[in-house]
Tab-separated table of C-alpha atoms and ligand atoms in Angstrom:
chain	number	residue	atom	x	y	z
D	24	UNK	CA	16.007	23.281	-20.582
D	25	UNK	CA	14.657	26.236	-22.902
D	26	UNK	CA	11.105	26.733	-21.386
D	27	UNK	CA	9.431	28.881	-22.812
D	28	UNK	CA	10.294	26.874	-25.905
D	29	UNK	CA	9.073	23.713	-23.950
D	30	UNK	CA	5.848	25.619	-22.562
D	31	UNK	CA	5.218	26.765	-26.602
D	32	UNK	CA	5.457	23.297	-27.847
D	33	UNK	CA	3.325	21.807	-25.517
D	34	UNK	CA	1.390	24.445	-24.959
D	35	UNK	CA	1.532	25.852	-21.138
D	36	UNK	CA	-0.496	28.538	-19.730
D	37	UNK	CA	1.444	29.964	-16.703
D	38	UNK	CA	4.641	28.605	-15.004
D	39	UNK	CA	5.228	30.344	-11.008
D	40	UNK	CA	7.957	30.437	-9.085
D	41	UNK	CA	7.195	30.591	-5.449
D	42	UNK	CA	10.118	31.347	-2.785
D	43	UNK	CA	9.759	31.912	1.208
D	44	UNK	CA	13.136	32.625	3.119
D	45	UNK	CA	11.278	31.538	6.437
D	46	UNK	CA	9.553	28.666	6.122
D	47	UNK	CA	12.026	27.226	2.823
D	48	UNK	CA	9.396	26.811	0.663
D	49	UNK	CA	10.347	26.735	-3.125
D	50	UNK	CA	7.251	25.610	-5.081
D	51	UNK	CA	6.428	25.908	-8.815
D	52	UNK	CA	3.079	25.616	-9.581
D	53	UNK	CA	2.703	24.655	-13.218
D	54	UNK	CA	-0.380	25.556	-15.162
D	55	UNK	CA	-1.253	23.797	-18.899
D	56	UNK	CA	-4.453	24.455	-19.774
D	57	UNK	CA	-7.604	26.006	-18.241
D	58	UNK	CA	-9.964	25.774	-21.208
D	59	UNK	CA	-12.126	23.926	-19.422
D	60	UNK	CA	-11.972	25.678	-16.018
D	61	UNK	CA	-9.731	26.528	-13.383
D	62	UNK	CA	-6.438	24.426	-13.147
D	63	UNK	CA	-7.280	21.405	-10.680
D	64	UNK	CA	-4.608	19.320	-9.813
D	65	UNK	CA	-2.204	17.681	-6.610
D	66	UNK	CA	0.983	19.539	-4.637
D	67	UNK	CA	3.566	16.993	-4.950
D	68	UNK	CA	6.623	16.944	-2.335
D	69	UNK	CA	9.506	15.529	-3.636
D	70	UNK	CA	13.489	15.677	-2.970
D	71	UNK	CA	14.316	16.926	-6.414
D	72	UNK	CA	17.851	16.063	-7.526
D	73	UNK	CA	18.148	20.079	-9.034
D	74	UNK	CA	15.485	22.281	-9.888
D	75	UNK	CA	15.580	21.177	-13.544
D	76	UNK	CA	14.373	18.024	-12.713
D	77	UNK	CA	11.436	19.656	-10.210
D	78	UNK	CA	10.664	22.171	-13.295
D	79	UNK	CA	9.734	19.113	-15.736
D	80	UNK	CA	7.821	17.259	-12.859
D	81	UNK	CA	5.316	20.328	-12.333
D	82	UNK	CA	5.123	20.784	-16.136
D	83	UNK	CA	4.845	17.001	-17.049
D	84	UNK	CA	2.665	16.327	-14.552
D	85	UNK	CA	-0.235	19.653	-15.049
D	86	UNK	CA	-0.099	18.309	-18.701
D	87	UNK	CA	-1.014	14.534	-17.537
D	88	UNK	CA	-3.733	16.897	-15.195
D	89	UNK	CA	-5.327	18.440	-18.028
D	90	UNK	CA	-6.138	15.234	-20.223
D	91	UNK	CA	-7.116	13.702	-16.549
D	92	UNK	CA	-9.978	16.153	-15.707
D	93	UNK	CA	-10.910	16.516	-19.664
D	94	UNK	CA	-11.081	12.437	-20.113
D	95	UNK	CA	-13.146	12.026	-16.848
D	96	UNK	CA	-15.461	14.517	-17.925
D	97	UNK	CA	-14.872	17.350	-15.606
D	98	UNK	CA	-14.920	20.990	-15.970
D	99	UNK	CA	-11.137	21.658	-15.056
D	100	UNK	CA	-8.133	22.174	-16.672
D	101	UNK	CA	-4.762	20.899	-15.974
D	102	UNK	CA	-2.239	22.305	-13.132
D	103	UNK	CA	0.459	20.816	-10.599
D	104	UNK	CA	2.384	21.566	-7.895
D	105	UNK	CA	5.866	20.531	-7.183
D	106	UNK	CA	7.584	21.674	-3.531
D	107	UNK	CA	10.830	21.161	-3.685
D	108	UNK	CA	11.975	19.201	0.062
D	109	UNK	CA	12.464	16.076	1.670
D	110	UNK	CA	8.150	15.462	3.102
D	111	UNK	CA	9.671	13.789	6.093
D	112	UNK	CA	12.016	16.026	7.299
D	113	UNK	CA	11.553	19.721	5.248
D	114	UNK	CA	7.594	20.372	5.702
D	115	UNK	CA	6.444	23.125	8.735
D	116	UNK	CA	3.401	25.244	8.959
D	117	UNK	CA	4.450	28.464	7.795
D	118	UNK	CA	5.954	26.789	4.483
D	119	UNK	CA	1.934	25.231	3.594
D	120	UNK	CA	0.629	28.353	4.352
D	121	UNK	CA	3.205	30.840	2.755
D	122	UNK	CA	1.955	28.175	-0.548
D	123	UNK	CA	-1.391	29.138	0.568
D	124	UNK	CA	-0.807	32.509	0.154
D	125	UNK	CA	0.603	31.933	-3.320
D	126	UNK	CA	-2.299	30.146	-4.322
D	127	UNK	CA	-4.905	33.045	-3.409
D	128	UNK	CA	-2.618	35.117	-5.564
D	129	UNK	CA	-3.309	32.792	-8.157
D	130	UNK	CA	-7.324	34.347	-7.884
D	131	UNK	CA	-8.919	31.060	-8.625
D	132	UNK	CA	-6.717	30.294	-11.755
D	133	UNK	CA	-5.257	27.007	-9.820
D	134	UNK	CA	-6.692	24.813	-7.525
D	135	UNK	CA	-4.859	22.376	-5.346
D	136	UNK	CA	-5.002	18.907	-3.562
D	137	UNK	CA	-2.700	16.150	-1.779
D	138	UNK	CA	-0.289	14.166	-4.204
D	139	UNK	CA	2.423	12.422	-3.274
D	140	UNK	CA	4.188	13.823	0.041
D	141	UNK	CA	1.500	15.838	1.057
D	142	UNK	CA	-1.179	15.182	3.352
D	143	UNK	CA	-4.411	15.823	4.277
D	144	UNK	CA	-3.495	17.638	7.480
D	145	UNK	CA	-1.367	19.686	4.827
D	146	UNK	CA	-3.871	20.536	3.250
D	147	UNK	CA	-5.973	22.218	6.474
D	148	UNK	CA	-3.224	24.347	6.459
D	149	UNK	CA	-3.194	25.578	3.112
D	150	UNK	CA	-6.795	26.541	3.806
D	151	UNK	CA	-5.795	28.750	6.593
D	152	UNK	CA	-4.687	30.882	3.520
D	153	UNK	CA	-7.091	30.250	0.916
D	154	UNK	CA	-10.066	28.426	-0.159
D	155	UNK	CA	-8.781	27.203	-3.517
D	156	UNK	CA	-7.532	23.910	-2.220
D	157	UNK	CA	-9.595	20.369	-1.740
D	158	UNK	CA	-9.180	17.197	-0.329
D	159	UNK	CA	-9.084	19.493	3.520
D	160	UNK	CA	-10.744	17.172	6.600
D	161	UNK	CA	-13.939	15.905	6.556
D	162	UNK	CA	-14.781	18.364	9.699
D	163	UNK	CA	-14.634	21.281	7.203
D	164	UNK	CA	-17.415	19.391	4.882
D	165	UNK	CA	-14.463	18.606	2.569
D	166	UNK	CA	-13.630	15.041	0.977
D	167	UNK	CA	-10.413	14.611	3.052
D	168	UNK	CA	-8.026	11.634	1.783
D	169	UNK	CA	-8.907	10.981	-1.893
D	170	UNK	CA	-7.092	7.606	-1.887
D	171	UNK	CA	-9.684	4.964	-1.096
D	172	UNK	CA	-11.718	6.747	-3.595
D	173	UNK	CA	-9.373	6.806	-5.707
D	174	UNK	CA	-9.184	2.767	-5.152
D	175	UNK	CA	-12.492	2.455	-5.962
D	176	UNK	CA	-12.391	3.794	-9.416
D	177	UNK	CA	-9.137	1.541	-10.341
D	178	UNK	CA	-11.181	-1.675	-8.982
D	179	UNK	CA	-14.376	-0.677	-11.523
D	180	UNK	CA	-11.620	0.082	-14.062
D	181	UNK	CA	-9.871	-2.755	-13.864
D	182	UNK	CA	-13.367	-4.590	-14.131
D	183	UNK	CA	-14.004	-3.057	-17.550
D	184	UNK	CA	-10.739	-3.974	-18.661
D	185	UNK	CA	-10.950	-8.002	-17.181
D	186	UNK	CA	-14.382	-7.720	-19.499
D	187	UNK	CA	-12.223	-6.683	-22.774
D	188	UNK	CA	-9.687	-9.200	-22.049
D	189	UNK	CA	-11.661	-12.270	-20.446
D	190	UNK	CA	-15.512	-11.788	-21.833
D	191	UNK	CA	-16.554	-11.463	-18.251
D	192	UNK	CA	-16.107	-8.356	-15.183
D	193	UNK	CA	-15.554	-10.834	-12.074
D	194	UNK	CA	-12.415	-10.666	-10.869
D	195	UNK	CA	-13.508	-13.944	-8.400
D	196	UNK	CA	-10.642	-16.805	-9.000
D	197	UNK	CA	-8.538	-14.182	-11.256
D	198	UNK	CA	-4.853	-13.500	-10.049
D	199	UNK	CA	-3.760	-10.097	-9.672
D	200	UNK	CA	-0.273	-8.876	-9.242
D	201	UNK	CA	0.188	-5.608	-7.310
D	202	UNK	CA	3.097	-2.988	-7.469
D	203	UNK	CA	3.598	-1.397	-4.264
D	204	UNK	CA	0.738	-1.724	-1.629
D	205	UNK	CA	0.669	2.000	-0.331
D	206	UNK	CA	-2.300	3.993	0.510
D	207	UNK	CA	-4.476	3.354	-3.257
D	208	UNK	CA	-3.248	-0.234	-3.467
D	209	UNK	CA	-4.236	-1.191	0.046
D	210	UNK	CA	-7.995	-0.676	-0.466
D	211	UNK	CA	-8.106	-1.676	-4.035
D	212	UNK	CA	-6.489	-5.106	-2.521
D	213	UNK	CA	-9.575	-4.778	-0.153
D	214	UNK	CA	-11.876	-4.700	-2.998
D	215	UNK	CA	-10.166	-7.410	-4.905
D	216	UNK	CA	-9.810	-9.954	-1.893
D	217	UNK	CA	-13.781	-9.179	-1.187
D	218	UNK	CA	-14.626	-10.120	-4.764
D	219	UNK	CA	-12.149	-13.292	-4.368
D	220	UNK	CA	-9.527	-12.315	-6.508
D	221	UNK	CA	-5.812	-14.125	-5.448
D	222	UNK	CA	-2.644	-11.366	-4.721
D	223	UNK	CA	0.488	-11.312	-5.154
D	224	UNK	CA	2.128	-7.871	-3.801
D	225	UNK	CA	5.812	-6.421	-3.934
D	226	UNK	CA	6.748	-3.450	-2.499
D	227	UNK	CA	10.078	-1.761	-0.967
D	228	UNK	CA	8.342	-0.934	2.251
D	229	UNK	CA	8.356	-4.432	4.001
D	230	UNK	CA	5.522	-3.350	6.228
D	231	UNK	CA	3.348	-2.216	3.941
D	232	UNK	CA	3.487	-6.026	2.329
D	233	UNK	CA	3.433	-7.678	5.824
D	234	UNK	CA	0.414	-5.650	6.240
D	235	UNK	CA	-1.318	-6.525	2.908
D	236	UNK	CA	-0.202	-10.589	3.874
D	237	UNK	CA	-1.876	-10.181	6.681
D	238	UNK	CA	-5.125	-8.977	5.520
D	239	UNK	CA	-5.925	-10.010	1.853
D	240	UNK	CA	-3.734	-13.708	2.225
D	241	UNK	CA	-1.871	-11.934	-0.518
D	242	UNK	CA	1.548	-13.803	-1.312
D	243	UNK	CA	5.131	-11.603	-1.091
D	244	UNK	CA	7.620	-12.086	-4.082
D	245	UNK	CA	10.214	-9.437	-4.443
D	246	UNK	CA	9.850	-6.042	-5.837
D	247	UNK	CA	11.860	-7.284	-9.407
D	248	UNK	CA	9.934	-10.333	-9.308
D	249	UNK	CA	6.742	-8.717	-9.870
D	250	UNK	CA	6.381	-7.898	-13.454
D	251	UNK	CA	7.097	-11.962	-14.123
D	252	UNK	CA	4.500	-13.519	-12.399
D	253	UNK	CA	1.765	-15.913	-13.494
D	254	UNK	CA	-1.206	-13.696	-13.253
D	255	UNK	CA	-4.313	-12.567	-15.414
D	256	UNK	CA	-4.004	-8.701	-14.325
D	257	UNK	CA	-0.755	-6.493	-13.522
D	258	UNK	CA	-1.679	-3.652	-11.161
D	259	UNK	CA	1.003	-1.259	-11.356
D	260	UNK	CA	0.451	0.905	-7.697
D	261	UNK	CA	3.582	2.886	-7.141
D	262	UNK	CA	6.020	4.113	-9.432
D	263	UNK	CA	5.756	5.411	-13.084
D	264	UNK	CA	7.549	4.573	-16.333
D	265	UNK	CA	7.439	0.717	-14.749
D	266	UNK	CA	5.936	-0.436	-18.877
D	267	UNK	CA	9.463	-0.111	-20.512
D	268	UNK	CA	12.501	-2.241	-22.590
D	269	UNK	CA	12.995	-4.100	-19.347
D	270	UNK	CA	9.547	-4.930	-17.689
D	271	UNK	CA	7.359	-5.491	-20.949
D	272	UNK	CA	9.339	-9.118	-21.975
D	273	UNK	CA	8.556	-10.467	-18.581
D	274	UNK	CA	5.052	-9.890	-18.447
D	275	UNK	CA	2.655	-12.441	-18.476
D	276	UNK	CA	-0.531	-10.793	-17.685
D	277	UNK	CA	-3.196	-10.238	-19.942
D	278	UNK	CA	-4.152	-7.131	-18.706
D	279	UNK	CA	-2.714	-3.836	-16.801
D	280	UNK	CA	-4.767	-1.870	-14.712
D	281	UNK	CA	-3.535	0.058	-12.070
D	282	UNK	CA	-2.896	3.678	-9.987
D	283	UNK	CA	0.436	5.131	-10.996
D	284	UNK	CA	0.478	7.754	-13.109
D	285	UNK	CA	2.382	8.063	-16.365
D	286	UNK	CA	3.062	4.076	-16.263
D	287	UNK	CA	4.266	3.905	-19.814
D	288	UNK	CA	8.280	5.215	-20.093
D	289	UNK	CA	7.247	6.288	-23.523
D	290	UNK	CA	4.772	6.084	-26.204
D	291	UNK	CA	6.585	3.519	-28.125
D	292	UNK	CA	5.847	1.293	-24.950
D	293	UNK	CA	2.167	1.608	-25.185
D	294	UNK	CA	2.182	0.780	-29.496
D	295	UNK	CA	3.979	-2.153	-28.384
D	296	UNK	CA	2.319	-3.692	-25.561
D	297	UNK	CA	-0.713	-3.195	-27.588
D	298	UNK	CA	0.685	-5.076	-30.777
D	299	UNK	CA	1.311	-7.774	-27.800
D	300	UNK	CA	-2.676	-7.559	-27.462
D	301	UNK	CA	-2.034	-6.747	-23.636
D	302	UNK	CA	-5.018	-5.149	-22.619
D	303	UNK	CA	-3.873	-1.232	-21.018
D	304	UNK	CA	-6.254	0.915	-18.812
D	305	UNK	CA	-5.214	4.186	-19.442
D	306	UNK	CA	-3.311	5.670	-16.213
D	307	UNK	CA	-4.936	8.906	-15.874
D	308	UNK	CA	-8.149	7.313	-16.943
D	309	UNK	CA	-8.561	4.619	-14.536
D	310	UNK	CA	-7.298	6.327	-11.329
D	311	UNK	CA	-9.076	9.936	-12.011
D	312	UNK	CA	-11.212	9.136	-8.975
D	313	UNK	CA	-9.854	11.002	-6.691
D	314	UNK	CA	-9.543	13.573	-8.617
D	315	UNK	CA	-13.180	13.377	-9.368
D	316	UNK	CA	-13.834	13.419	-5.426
D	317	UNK	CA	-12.229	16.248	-4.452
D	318	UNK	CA	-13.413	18.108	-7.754
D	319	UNK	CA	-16.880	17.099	-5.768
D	320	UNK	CA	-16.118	19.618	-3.471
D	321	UNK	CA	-17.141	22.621	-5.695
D	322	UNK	CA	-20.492	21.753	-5.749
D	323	UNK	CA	-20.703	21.551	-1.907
D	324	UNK	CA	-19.156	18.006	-1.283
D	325	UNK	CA	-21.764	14.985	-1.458
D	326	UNK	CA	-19.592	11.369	-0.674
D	327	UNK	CA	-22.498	9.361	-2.674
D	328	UNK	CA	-22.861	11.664	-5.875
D	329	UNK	CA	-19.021	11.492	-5.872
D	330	UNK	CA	-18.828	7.589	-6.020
D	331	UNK	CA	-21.348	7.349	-8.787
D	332	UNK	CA	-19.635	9.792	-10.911
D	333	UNK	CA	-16.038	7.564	-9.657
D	334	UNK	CA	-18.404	4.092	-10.942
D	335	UNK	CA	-18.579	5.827	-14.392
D	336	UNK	CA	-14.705	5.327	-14.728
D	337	UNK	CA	-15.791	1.621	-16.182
D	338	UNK	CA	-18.221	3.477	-18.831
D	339	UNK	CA	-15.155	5.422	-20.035
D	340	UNK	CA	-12.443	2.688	-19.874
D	341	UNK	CA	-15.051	0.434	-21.933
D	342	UNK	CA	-15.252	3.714	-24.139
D	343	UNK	CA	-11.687	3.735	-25.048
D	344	UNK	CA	-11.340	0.726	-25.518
D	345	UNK	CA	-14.594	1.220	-28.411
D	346	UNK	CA	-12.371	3.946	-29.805
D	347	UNK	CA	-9.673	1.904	-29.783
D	348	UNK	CA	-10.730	-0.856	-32.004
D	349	UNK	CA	-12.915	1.691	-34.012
D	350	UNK	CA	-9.855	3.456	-35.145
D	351	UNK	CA	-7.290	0.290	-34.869
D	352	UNK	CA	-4.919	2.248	-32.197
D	353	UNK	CA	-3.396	1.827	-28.605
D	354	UNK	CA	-5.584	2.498	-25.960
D	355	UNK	CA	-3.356	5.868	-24.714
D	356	UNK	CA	-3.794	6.777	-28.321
D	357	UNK	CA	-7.840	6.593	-27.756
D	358	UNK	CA	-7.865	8.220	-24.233
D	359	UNK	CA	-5.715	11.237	-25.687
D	360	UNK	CA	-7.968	11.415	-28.733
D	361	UNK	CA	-11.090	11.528	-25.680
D	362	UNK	CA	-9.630	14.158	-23.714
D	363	UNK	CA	-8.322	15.959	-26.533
D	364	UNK	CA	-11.527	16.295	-28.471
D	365	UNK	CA	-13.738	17.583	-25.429
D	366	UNK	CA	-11.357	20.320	-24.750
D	367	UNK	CA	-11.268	21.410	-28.442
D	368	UNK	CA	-14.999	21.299	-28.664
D	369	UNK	CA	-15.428	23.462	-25.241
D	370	UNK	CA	-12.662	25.314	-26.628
D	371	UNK	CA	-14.669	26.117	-29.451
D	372	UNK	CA	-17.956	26.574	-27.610
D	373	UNK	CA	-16.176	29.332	-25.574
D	374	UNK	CA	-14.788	31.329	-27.844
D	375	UNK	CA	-18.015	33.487	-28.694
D	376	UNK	CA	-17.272	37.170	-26.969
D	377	UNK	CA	-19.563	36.857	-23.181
D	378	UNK	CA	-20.546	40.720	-21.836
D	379	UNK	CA	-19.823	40.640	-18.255
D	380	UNK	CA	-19.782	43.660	-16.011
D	381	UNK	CA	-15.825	44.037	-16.612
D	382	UNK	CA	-16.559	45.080	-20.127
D	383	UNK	CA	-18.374	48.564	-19.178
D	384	UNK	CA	-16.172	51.218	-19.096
D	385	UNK	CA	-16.903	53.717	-16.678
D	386	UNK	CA	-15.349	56.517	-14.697
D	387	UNK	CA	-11.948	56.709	-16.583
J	421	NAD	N1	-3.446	8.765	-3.830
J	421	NAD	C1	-4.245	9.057	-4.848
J	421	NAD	O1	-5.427	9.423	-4.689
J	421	NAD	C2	-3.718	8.907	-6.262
J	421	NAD	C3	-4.479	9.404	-7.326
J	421	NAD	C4	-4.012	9.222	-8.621
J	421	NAD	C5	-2.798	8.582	-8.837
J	421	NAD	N2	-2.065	8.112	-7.783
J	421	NAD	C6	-0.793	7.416	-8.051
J	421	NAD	O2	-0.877	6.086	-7.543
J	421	NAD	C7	0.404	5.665	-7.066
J	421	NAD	C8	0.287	5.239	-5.609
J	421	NAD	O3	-0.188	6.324	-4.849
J	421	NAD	P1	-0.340	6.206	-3.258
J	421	NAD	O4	-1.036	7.442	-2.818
J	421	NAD	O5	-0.883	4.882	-2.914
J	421	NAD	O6	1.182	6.314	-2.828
J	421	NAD	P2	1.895	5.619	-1.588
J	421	NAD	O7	3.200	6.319	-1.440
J	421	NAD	O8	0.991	5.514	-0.416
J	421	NAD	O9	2.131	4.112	-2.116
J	421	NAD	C9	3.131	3.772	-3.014
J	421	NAD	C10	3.758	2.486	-2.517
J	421	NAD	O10	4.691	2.033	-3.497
J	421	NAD	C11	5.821	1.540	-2.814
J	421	NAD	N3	6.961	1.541	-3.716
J	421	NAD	C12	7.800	2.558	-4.050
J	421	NAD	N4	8.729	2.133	-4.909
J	421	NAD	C13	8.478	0.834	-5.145
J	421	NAD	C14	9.084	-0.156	-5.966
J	421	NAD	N5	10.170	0.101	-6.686
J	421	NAD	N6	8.538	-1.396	-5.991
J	421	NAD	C15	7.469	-1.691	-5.242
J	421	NAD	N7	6.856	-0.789	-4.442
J	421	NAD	C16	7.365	0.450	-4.394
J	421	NAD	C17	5.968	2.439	-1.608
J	421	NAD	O11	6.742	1.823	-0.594
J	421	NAD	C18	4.513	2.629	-1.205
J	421	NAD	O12	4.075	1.631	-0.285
J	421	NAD	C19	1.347	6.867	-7.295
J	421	NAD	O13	1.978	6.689	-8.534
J	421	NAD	C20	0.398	8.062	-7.359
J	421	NAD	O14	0.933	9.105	-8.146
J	421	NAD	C21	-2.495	8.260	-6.498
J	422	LIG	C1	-6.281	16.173	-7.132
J	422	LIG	C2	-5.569	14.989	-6.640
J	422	LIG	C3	-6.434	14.124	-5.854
J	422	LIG	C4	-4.890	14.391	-7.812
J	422	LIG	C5	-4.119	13.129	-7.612
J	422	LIG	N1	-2.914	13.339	-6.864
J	422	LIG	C6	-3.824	12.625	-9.015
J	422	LIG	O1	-2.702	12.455	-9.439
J	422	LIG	O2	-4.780	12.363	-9.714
């Protein structure tokens, strides 16, 4: 991979390297684009095959971060994390706060939060080091797990998106077909059963299903089985790239609204699903909520302010899909064109010369 010929053509900010001989940690912490404020976005943990493949997780992922925070209307840019490690076996103490330490180095440029692999309690530690990390306990003040929250905004997005496709927002009597029941699937299930919705779940982790059984009277089928089944509403929870050549014959759903991020394999999958007048919730539109939590944190963290600015996630999805029939494209096209336009407008709106105190030249 060339990359600063990669970080040029999609144009990246900052790329670090970060390396501790102690505690193992090897981090890159990816920033794309802070026009709208500091670089918010997740530490993933992941057992990267080679350090290529960790390199275009950070980058692909701070890009997704930046059109995340710009569609849901926040004022951050985009930035990820990537520690390169096995979560269950690699993570110690010193290795979260030797990233800590990183961060702080970082001066504000970069702010963190959990993604998948890390943890809440890995977060405390990170704030040992530095306060430019959210999502810490609740005993600090903080938001700790963004998850349910993040739940929450995919059940009011999915709502928009059963209005577009059915004429009406209940979800009672509608069957819903879930992708890996994990920690954002589990409460949106919660939601979904509450409002009377039927479930079918798959996922590889047997007692994560047994669990959601259990609960929600959801029915089991297998994790290939999943993309084929008779419901109104696919709810892709786990992996991404899950729309592709394979999956998108066997759907039957009218509509796919779920958590994972970057869902589609490639554009081409989103044109066509859309010519199939499948009705598609943007990914990083429809679960920003936790993001929009722990962003809640800069103010001074407030649980109910951050739930009514999560609810607006169904103001937004109905928005794109308004753009989307306005201008006659996919819905990804329309969230882009969303995100993209605020942060060339702020863009804009910044670029006037501001006299601060660093301007004033004195005792050279
Ligand atoms: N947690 C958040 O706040 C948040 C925010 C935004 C986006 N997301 C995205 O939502 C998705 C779920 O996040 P999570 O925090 O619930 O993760 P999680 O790890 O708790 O849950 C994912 C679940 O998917 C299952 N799974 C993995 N591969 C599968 C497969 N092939 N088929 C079926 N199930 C499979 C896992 O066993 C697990 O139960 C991820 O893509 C994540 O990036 C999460
Ligand atoms: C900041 C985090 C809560 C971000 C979350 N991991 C996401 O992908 O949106």
């Amino acid at each position: 991979m060339e990359i600063f010929k990669y970080m040029e053509t999609y144009d990246y900010e900052q790329l670090v390297f970060c390396q501790d001989k102690t505690s193992g940690l090897k981090a890159i912490i990816a920033i794309h684009d802070t026009t709208l404020g500091p670089a918010l976005g997740g530490t993933r943990m992941w057992n990267y095959a080679s350090e290529e493949e960790a390199i275009e997780d950070a980058l692909r992922l701070a890009k997704g971060m930046t059109y995340k925070n710009a569609a849901a209307g926040l004022n951050l840019g985009g930035g990820k994390t990537v520690i390169i490690g096995d979560p269950l076996k690699d993570k110690n103490e010193e290795m979260f706060r030797a990233f800590g330490r990183f961060i702080q180095g970082l001066n504000g440029r970069y702010i963190t939060a959990e993604d998948v692999g890390t943890t809440v309690a890995d977060m405390d530690i990170i704030h040992e080091e530095t306060n430019y990390v959210t999502g810490i306990s609740e005993a600090f003040g903080s938001s700790g797990n963004p998850s349910p929250v993040t739940a929450y905004g995919v059940y009011v997005g999915m709502k928009a998106a059963a209005k577009e496709a059915f004429g009406s927002d209940s979800l009672e009597g509608k069957t819903v077909a879930v992708q890996g029941v994990g920690n954002v699937a589990y409460t949106l299930c919660d939601y979904l059963h509450k409002e009377g919705a039927k479930l079918i779940v798959a996922d590889i982790n047997q007692a994560s299903v047994d669990r959601a059984v259990n609960a929600f009277d959801a029915v089991q089928v297998g994790v290939d089985e999943i993309y084929s089944q008779d419901a109104d509403i696919f709810a892709p929870c786990a992996l991404g790239a899950i729309i592709n050549d394979n999956t998108i014959p066997q759907l039957k759903a009218k509509v796919i609204a779920g958590s994972a991020n970057n869902q589609l394999k490639d554009t081409k999958h989103g044109d066509i699903i859309h010519e199939m007048g499948i009705v598609y919730a943007p990914d990083y539109v429809i679960n920003s909520g936790g993001v929009i939590n722990v962003a809640d944190e800069l103010y001074g963290y407030n649980h109910d302010r951050a739930m009514k600015r999560v609810s607006g996630i169904y103001d937004t999805i109905e928005k794109i899909f308004a753009i989307s029939k306005r201008d006659e494209i996919p819905t990804y096209v329309a969230a882009d064109r969303l995100a993209e336009e605020r942060i060339e407008r702020v863009g804009k709106s910044r670029s006037q010369f501001l006299q601060n105190g660093k301007h004033i030249i004195t005792n050279r």
